[in-house]
Short mmCIF file of C-alpha atoms in Angstrom, two decimals:
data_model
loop_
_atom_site.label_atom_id
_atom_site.label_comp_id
_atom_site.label_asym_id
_atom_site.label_seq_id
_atom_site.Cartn_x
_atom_site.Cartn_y
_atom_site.Cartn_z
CA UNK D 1 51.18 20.70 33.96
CA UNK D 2 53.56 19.93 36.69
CA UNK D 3 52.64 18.54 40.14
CA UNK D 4 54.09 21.63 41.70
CA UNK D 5 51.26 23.69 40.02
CA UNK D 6 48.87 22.26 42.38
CA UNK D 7 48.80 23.00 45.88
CA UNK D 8 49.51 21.37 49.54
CA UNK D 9 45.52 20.23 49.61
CA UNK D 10 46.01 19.20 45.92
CA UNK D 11 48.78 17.81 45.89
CA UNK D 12 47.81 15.45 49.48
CA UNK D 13 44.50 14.12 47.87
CA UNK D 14 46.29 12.52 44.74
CA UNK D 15 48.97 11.10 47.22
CA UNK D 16 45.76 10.01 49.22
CA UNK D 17 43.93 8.71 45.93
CA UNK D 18 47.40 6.98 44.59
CA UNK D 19 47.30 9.37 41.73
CA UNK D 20 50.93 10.00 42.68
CA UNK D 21 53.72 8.55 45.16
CA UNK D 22 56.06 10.62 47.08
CA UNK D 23 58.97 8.89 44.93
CA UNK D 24 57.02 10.36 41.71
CA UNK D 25 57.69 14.07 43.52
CA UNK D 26 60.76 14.08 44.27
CA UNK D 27 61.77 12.66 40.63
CA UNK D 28 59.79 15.74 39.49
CA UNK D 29 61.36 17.95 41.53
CA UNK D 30 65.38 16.55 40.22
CA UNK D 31 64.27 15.94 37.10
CA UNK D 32 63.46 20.10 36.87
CA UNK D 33 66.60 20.93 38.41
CA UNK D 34 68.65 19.09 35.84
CA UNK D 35 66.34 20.65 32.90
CA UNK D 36 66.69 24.02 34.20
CA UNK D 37 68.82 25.16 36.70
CA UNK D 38 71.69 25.06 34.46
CA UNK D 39 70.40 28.07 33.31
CA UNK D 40 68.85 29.59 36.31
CA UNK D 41 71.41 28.43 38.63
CA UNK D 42 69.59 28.15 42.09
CA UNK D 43 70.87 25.30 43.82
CA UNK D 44 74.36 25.21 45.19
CA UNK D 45 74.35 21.53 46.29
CA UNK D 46 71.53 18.47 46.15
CA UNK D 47 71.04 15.41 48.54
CA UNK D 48 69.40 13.40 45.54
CA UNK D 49 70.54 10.07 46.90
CA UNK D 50 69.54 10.52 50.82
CA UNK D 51 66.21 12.78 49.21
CA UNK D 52 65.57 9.31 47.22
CA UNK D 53 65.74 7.39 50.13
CA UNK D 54 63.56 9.50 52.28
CA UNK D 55 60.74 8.95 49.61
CA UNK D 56 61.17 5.84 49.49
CA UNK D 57 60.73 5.65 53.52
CA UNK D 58 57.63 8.20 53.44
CA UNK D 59 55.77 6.36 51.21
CA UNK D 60 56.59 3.10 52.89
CA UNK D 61 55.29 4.59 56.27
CA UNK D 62 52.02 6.08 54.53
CA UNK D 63 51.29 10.13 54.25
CA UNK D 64 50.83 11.80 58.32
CA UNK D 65 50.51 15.50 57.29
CA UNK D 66 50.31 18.12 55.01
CA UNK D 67 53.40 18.52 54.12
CA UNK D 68 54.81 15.29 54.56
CA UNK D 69 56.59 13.63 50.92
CA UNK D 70 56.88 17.30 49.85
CA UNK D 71 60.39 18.24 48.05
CA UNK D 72 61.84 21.84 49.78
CA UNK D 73 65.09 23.62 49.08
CA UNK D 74 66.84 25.56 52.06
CA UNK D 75 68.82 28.39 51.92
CA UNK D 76 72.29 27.84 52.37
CA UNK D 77 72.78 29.85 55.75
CA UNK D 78 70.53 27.31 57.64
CA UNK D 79 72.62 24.40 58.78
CA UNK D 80 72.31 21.33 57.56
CA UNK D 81 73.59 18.00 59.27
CA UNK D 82 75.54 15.65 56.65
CA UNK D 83 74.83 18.83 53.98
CA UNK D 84 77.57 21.49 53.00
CA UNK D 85 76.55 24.51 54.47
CA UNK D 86 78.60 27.65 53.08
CA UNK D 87 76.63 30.71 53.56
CA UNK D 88 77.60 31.02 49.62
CA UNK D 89 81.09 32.36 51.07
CA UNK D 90 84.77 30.20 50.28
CA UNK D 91 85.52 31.29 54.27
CA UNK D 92 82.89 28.11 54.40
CA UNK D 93 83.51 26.65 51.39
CA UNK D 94 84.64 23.21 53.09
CA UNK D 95 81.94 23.41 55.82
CA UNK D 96 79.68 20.26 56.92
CA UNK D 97 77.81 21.28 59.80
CA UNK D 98 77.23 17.92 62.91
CA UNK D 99 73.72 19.00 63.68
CA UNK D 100 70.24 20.51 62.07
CA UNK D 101 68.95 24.10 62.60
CA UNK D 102 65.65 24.29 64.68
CA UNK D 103 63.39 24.88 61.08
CA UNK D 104 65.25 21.64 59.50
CA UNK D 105 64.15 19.54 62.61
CA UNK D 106 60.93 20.69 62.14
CA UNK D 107 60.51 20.26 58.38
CA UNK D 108 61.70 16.47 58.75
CA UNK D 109 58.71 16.29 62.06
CA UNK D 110 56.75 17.46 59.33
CA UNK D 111 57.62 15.42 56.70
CA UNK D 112 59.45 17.12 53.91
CA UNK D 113 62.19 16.00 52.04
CA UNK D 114 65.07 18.54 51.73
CA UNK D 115 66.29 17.92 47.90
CA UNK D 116 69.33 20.55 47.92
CA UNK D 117 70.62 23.55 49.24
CA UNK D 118 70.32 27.22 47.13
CA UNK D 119 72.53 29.84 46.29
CA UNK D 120 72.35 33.34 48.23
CA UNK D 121 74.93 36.75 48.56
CA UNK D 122 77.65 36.22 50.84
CA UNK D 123 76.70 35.93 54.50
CA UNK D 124 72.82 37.07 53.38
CA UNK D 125 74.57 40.61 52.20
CA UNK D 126 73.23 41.49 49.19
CA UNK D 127 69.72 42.32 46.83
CA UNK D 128 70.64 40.49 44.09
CA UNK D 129 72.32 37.06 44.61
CA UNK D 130 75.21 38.82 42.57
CA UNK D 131 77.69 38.60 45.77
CA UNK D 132 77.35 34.88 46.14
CA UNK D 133 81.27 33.15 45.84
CA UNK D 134 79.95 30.32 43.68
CA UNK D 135 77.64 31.08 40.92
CA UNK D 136 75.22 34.19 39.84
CA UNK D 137 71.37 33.29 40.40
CA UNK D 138 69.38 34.20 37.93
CA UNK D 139 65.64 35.20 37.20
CA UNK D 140 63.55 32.75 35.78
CA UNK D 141 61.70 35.06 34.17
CA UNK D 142 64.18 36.85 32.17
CA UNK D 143 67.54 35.39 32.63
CA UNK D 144 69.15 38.87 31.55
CA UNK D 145 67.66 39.97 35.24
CA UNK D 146 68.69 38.97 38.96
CA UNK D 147 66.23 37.25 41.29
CA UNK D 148 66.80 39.42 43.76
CA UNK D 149 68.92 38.56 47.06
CA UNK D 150 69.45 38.01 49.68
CA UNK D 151 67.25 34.70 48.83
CA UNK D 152 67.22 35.01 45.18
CA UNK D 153 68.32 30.99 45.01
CA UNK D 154 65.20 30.28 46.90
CA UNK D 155 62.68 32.49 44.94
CA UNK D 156 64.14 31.41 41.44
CA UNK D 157 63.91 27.61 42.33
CA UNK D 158 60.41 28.13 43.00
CA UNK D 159 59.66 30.56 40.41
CA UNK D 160 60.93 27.78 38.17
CA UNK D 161 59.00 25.13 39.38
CA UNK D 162 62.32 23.19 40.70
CA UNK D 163 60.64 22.48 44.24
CA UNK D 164 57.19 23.73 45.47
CA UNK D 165 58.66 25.46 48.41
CA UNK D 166 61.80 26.61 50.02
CA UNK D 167 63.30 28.55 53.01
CA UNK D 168 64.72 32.35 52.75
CA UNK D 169 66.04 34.53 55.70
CA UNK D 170 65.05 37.96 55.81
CA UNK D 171 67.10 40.61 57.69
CA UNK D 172 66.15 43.70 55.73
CA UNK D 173 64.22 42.00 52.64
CA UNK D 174 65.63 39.31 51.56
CA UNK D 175 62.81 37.17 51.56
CA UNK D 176 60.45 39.86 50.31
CA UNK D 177 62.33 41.50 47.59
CA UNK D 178 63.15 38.13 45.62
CA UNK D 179 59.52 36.91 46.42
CA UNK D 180 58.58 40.33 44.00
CA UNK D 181 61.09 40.21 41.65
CA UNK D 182 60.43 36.43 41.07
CA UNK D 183 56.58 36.52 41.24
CA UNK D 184 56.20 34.38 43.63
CA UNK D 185 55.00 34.54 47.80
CA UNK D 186 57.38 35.46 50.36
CA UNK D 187 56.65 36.21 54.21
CA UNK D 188 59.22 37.51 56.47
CA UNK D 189 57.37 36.23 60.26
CA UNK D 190 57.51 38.32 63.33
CA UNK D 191 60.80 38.55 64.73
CA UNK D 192 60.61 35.93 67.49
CA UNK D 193 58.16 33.94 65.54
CA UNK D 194 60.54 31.47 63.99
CA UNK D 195 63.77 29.95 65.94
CA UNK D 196 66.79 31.21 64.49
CA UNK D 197 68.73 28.02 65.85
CA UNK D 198 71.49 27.30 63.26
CA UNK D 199 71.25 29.97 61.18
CA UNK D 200 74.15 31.57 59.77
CA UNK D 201 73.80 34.83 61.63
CA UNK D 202 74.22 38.35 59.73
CA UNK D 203 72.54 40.46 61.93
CA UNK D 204 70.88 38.82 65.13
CA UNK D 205 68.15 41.53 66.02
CA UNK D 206 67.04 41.34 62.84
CA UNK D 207 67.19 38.23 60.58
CA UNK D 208 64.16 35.91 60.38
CA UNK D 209 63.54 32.68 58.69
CA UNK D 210 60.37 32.57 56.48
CA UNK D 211 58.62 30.72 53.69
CA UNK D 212 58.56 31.38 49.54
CA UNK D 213 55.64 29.34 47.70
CA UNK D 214 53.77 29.36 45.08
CA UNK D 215 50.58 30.40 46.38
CA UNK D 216 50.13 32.06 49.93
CA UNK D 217 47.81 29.15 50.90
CA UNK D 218 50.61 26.59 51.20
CA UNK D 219 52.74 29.53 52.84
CA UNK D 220 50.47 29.56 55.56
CA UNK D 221 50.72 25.22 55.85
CA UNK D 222 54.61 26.06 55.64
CA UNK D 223 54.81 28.60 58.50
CA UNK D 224 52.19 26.68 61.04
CA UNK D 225 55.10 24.07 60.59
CA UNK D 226 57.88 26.27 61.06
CA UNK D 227 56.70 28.50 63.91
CA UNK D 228 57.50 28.07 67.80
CA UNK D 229 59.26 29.06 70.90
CA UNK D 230 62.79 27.12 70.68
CA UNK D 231 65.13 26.45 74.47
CA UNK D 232 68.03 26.57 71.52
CA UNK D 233 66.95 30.62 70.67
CA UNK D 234 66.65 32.81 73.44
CA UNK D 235 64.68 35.46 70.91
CA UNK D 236 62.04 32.93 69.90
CA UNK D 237 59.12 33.93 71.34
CA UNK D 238 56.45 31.84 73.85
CA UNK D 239 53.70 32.23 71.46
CA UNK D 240 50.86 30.10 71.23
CA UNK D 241 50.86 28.61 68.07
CA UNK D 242 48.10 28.96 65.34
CA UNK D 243 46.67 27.79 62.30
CA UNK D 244 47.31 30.03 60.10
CA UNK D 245 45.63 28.33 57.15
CA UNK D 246 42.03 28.07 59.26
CA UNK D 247 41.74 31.78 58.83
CA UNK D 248 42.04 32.19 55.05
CA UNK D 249 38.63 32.93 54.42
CA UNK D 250 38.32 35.20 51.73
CA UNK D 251 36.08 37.81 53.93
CA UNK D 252 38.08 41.07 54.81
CA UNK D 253 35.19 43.26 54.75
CA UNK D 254 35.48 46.38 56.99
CA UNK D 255 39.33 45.99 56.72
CA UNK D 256 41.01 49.31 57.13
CA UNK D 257 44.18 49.78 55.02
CA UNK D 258 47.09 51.90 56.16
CA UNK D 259 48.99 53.33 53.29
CA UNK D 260 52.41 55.41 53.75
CA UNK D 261 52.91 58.12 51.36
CA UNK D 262 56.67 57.86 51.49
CA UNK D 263 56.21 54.02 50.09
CA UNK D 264 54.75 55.72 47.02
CA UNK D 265 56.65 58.88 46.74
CA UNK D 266 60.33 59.81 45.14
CA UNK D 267 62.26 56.56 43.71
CA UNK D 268 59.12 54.34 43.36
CA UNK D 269 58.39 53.53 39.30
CA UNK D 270 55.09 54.56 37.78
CA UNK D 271 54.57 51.16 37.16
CA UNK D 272 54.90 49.87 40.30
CA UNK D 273 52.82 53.01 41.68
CA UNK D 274 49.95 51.91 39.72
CA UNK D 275 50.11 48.05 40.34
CA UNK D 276 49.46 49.00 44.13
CA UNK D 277 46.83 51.44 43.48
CA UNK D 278 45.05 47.96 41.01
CA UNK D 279 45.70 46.16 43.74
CA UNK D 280 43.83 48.39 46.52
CA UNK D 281 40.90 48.88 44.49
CA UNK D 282 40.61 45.19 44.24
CA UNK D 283 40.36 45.34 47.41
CA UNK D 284 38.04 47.93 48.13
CA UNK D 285 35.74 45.58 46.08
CA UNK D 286 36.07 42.82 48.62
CA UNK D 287 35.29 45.58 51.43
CA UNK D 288 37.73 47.02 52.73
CA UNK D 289 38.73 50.85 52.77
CA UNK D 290 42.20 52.10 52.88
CA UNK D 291 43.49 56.09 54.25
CA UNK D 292 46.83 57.25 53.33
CA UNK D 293 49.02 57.81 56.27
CA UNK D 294 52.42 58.63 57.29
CA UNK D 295 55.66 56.63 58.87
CA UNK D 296 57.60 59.58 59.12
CA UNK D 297 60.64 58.26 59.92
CA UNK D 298 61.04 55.71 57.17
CA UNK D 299 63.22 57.58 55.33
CA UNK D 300 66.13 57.00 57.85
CA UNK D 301 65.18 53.01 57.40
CA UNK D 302 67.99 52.54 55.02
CA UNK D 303 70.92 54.34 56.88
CA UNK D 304 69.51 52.94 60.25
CA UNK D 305 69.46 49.38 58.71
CA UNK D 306 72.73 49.33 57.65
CA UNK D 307 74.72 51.16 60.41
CA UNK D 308 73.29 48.04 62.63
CA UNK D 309 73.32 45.36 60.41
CA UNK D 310 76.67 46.21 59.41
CA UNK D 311 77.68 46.49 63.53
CA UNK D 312 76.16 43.12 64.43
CA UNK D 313 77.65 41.97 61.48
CA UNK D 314 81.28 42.90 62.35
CA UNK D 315 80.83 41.20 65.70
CA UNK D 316 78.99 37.86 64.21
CA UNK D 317 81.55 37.42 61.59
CA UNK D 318 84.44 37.68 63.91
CA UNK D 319 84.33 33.83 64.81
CA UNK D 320 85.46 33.00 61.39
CA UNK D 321 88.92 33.35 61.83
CA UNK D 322 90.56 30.17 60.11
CA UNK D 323 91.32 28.27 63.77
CA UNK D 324 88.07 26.73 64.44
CA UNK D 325 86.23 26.00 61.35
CA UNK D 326 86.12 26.68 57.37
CA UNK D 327 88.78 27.82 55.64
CA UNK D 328 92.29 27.96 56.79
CA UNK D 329 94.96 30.61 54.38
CA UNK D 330 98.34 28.82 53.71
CA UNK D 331 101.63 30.38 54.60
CA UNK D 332 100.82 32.50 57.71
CA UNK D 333 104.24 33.74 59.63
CA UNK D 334 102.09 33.85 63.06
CA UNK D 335 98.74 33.90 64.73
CA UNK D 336 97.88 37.81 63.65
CA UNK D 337 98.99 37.19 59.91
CA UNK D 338 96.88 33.76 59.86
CA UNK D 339 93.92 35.96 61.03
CA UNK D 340 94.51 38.68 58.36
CA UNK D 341 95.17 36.51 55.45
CA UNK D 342 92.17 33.77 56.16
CA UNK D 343 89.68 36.75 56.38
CA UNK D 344 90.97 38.57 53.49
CA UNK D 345 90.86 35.60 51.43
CA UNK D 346 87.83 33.82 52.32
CA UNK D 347 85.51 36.53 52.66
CA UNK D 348 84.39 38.71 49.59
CA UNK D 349 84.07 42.71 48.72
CA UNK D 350 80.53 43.32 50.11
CA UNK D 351 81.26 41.24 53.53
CA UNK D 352 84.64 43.18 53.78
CA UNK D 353 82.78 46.54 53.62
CA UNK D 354 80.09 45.73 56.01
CA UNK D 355 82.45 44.80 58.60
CA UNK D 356 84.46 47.75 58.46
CA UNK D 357 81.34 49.69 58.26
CA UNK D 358 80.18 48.18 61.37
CA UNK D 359 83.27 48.22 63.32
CA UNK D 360 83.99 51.90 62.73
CA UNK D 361 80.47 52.54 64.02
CA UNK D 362 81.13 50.46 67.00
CA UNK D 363 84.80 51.93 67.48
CA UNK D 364 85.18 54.49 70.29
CA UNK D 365 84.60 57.98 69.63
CA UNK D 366 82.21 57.37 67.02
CA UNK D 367 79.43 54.41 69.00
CA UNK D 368 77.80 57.52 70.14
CA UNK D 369 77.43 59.46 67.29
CA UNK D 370 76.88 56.09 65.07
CA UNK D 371 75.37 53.44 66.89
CA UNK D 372 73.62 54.37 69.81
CA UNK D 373 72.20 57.37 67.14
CA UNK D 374 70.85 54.20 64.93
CA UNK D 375 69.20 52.51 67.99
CA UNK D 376 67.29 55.65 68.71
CA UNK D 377 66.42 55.62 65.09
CA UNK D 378 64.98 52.30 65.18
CA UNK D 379 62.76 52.82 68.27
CA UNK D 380 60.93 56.16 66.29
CA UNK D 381 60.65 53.74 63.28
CA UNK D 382 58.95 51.19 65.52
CA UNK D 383 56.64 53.55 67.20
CA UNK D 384 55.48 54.98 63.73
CA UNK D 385 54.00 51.45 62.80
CA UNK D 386 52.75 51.48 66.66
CA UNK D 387 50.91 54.40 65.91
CA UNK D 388 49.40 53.70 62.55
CA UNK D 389 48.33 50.09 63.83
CA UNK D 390 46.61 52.06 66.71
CA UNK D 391 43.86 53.21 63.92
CA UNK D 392 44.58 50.41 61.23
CA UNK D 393 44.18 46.63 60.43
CA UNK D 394 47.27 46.49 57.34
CA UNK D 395 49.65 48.59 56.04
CA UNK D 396 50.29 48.13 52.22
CA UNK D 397 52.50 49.41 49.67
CA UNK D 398 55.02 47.81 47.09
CA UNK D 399 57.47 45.10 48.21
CA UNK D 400 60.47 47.30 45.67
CA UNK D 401 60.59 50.22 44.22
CA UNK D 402 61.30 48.61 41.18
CA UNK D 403 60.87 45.28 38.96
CA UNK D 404 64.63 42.95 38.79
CA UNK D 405 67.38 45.14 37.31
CA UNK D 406 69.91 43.52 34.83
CA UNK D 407 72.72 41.82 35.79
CA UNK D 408 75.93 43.72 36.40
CA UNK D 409 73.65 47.03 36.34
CA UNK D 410 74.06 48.35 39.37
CA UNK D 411 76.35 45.52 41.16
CA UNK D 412 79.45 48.62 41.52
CA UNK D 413 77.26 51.06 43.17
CA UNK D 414 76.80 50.02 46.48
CA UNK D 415 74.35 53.12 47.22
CA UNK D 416 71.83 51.93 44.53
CA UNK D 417 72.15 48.61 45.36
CA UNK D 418 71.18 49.46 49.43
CA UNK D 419 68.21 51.65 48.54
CA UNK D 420 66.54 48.82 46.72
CA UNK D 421 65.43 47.52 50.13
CA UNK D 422 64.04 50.80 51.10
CA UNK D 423 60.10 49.27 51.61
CA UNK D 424 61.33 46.73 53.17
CA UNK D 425 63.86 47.40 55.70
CA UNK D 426 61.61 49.58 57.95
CA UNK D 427 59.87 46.64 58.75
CA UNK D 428 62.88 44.55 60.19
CA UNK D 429 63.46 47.20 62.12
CA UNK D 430 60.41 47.12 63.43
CA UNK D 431 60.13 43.49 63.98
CA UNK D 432 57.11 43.42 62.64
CA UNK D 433 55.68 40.50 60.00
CA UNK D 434 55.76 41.37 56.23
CA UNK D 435 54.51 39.20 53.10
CA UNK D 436 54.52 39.73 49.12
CA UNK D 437 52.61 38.40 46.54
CA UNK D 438 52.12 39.28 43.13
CA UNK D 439 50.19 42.16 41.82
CA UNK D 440 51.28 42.58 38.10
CA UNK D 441 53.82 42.68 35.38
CA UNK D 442 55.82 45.81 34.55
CA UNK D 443 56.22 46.25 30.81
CA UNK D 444 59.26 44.42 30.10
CA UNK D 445 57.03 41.01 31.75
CA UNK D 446 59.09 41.04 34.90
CA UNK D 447 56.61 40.57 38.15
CA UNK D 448 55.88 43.08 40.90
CA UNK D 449 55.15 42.45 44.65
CA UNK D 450 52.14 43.36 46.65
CA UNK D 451 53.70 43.79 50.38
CA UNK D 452 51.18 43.43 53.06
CA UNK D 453 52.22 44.58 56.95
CA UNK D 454 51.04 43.40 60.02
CA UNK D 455 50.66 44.13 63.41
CA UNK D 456 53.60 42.14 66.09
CA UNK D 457 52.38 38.15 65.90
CA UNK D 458 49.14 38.97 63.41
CA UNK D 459 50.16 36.69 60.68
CA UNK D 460 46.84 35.36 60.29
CA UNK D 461 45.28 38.56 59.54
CA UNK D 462 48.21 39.27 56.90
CA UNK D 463 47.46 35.94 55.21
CA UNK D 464 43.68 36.40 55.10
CA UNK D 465 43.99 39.94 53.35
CA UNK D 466 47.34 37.93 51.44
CA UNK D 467 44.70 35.32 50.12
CA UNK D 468 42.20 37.69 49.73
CA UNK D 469 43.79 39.41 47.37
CA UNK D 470 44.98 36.25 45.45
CA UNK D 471 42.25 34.83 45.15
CA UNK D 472 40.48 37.77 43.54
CA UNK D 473 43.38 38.05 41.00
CA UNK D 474 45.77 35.85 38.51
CA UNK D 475 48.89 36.91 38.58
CA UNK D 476 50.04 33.97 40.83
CA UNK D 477 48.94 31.60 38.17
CA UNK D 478 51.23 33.23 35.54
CA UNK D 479 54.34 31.10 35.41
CA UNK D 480 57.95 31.83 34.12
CA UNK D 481 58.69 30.12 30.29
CA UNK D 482 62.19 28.74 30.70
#
């Protein structure tokens, strides 16, 4: 059994007892990544020398939290001081950022030690991990099968027990997807909730940084940490913060459970249909009832989502331009030609077509008819989760619409590829908090995600029906044989 099957709680008492040292974890957690992740292929760079020293310091200094001593990966959009940060892209292939994002800070306050940083698409743009410029993540569960993206290096390295924890971004599911197809938890926080201080931004209205774990217990520890109004982020929210954890108390009788036809309609497996209808009856056990209801205007999510992502997109990735940072193209006649030639070289396909999606729906003539339409979108998607919250505690449904796809199945059909975030993307747009845990195993053995929604800043509620609902089942226990 490794340590990282236990959790936090666990995990603190036989630190506490001197059952274990904090050097002892961090060994574990390098001495996994060298058995496994040639295969699995998570990590993009590791800090085992500075992550070696740390333990040695913690344990010197004697245990002051939860998660202090604790080994975490980070996704490789979040800056890292002294760390090569590349956003999985060669534009940033060279890149070794002078200061921490808000979360690192944090984590270190807290005591974790960062071990490495993990793979991702390009720029966050992708459900698969396929469109990183490095290496193809894949699922620890069936290495045939993707992780899921945009955090699929993050999922997988917990999946296969390479750290306990990590941190994932999430601008349209990209914590939440991975967290299903990996088996593992993943919560996407209310936008605001988390500072988005040095991270690599895709889309600013929308991306959110969030926890993947093991269990949705030590999610909760993870978040409490991570959560907080930043000066650095002018779109962090000034609210209070909680424990999370304190509320995880099993009881969610008289909880009433929204759920949306249209997340169990056309495109959604039988499978996965009936792995959320297990799941709600398990819950009706512990109390609560659930209605079906409708978000009517879910079914634009997808071409909402990705006429703004792809705008903000267009105008976020415009400072990498070869002058100031990253990677510089040899052989440029002038200024304009150094421009073209860095940008066509350093970013990849997927990047290149979301910023010419986005600037042709930002160009004039069509903002109107593209943009501004999208924005009006998004404010009828919001107020459909307004309304159903009006009546309802949770909304639940499946995280995807499928289990992980193969490899190379789908990677030249952009279309497919978008409409695999269709349960989740209505929620970014919404800003509203999101988690998954497991709920089953399609036939093949690949997992399937339970997605839980909450109300604007009700994470506490989402992790007591989240806990709930794990405690009264096993699938979290189930672990990947690599």
């Amino acid at each position: 059994m490794s340590l990282f099957d236990h959790k936090l709680t666990e995990i603190q008492s036989m630190i506490d007892k001197k059952e274990v040292s904090i050097p002892d974890l961090v060994d574990e957690s390098f001495k996994r990544i060298a058995a496994v992740d040639g295969d699995v292929k998570a990590f993009l760079a590791l800090d085992e020398e500075r992550a070696r020293k740390q333990a040695e310091e913690a344990q010197g200094a004697g245990k002051t939290g939860i998660l202090s001593g604790i080994p975490i990966g980070i996704k490789d959009n979040i800056v890292t001081k002294g760390l090569r940060t590349t956003a999985a892209s060669q534009i940033l292939h060279n890149f070794d950022p002078i200061y921490d994002a808000t979360v690192v800070n944090k984590l270190r306050e807290a005591g974790t030690i960062t071990v490495g940083k993990l793979n991702m698409d390009e720029f966050a743009m992708g459900s698969s991990t396929e469109n990183s410029s490095f290496q193809k993540t894949r699922n620890p569960w069936n290495l045939a099968h993707v992780p899921g993206g945009s955090s699929g290096g993050s999922a997988a390295a917990v999946a296969a027990g390479e750290v306990p924890f990590s941190l994932g971004s999430d601008t349209g599911g990209s914590i939440r997807q991975p967290a299903s197809f990996c088996g593992v938890v993943g919560m996407k926080p209310t936008y605001g909730r988390v500072s988005r201080f040095g991270l690599i931004a895709f889309a600013s209205s929308l991306d959110q940084i969030g926890p993947i774990t093991r269990n949705v217990e030590d999610n909760a520890h993870l978040l409490e940490a991570l959560a907080g109004v930043d000066p650095y982020d002018s779109t962090s929210a000034n609210v209070p913060a909680e424990s999370f954890a304190a509320g995880l108390t099993g009881d969610i009788k008289g909880l009433r459970i929204a759920v949306p036809k249209e997340y169990l309609g056309e495109g959604v497996s039988e499978e996965v249909r009936q792995s959320v209808l297990a799941a709600l009856k398990v819950l009706e056990g512990l109390g609560a009832t659930w209605e079906e209801v409708s978000l009517p205007h879910s079914k634009y999510g997808v071409a909402t989502y990705y006429l703004l992502a792809s705008s903000e997109a267009s105008s976020n990735l415009a400072r990498f331009d070869g002058i100031r940072y990253g990677y510089r193209a040899e052989g440029a006649e002038n200024l304009i030609d150094l421009y073209k030639k860095t940008r066509a070289e350093g970013f990849g396909d997927e990047v290149k077509r979301r910023i010419m999606l986005g600037t042709f729906a930002l160009s004039s003539g069509y903002y109107d008819a593209y943009y501004k339409k999208a924005q009006q979108v998004r404010t009828l998607i919001k107020k459909d989760f307004e309304d159903v919250f009006a009546s309802y505690d949770v909304i639940i449904g499946p995280t995807t619409p499928t289990p992980a796809f193969k490899i190379g199945e789908i990677i030249d059909d952009p279309l497919t590829m978008y409409a695999n975030d269709i349960l989740t993307i209505p929620v970014n747009l919404a800003g509203v908090p999101g988690i998954s845990v497991p709920c089953g195993f399609a036939e093949n053995g690949l997992p399937l995600g339970l997605q839980i929604i909450g109300r604007h800043f009700d994470e506490k509620n989402v992790y007591r029906v989240a806990h709930a609902y794990e405690q009264a089942t096993d699938f979290h226990k189930e672990k990947p044989k690599l």
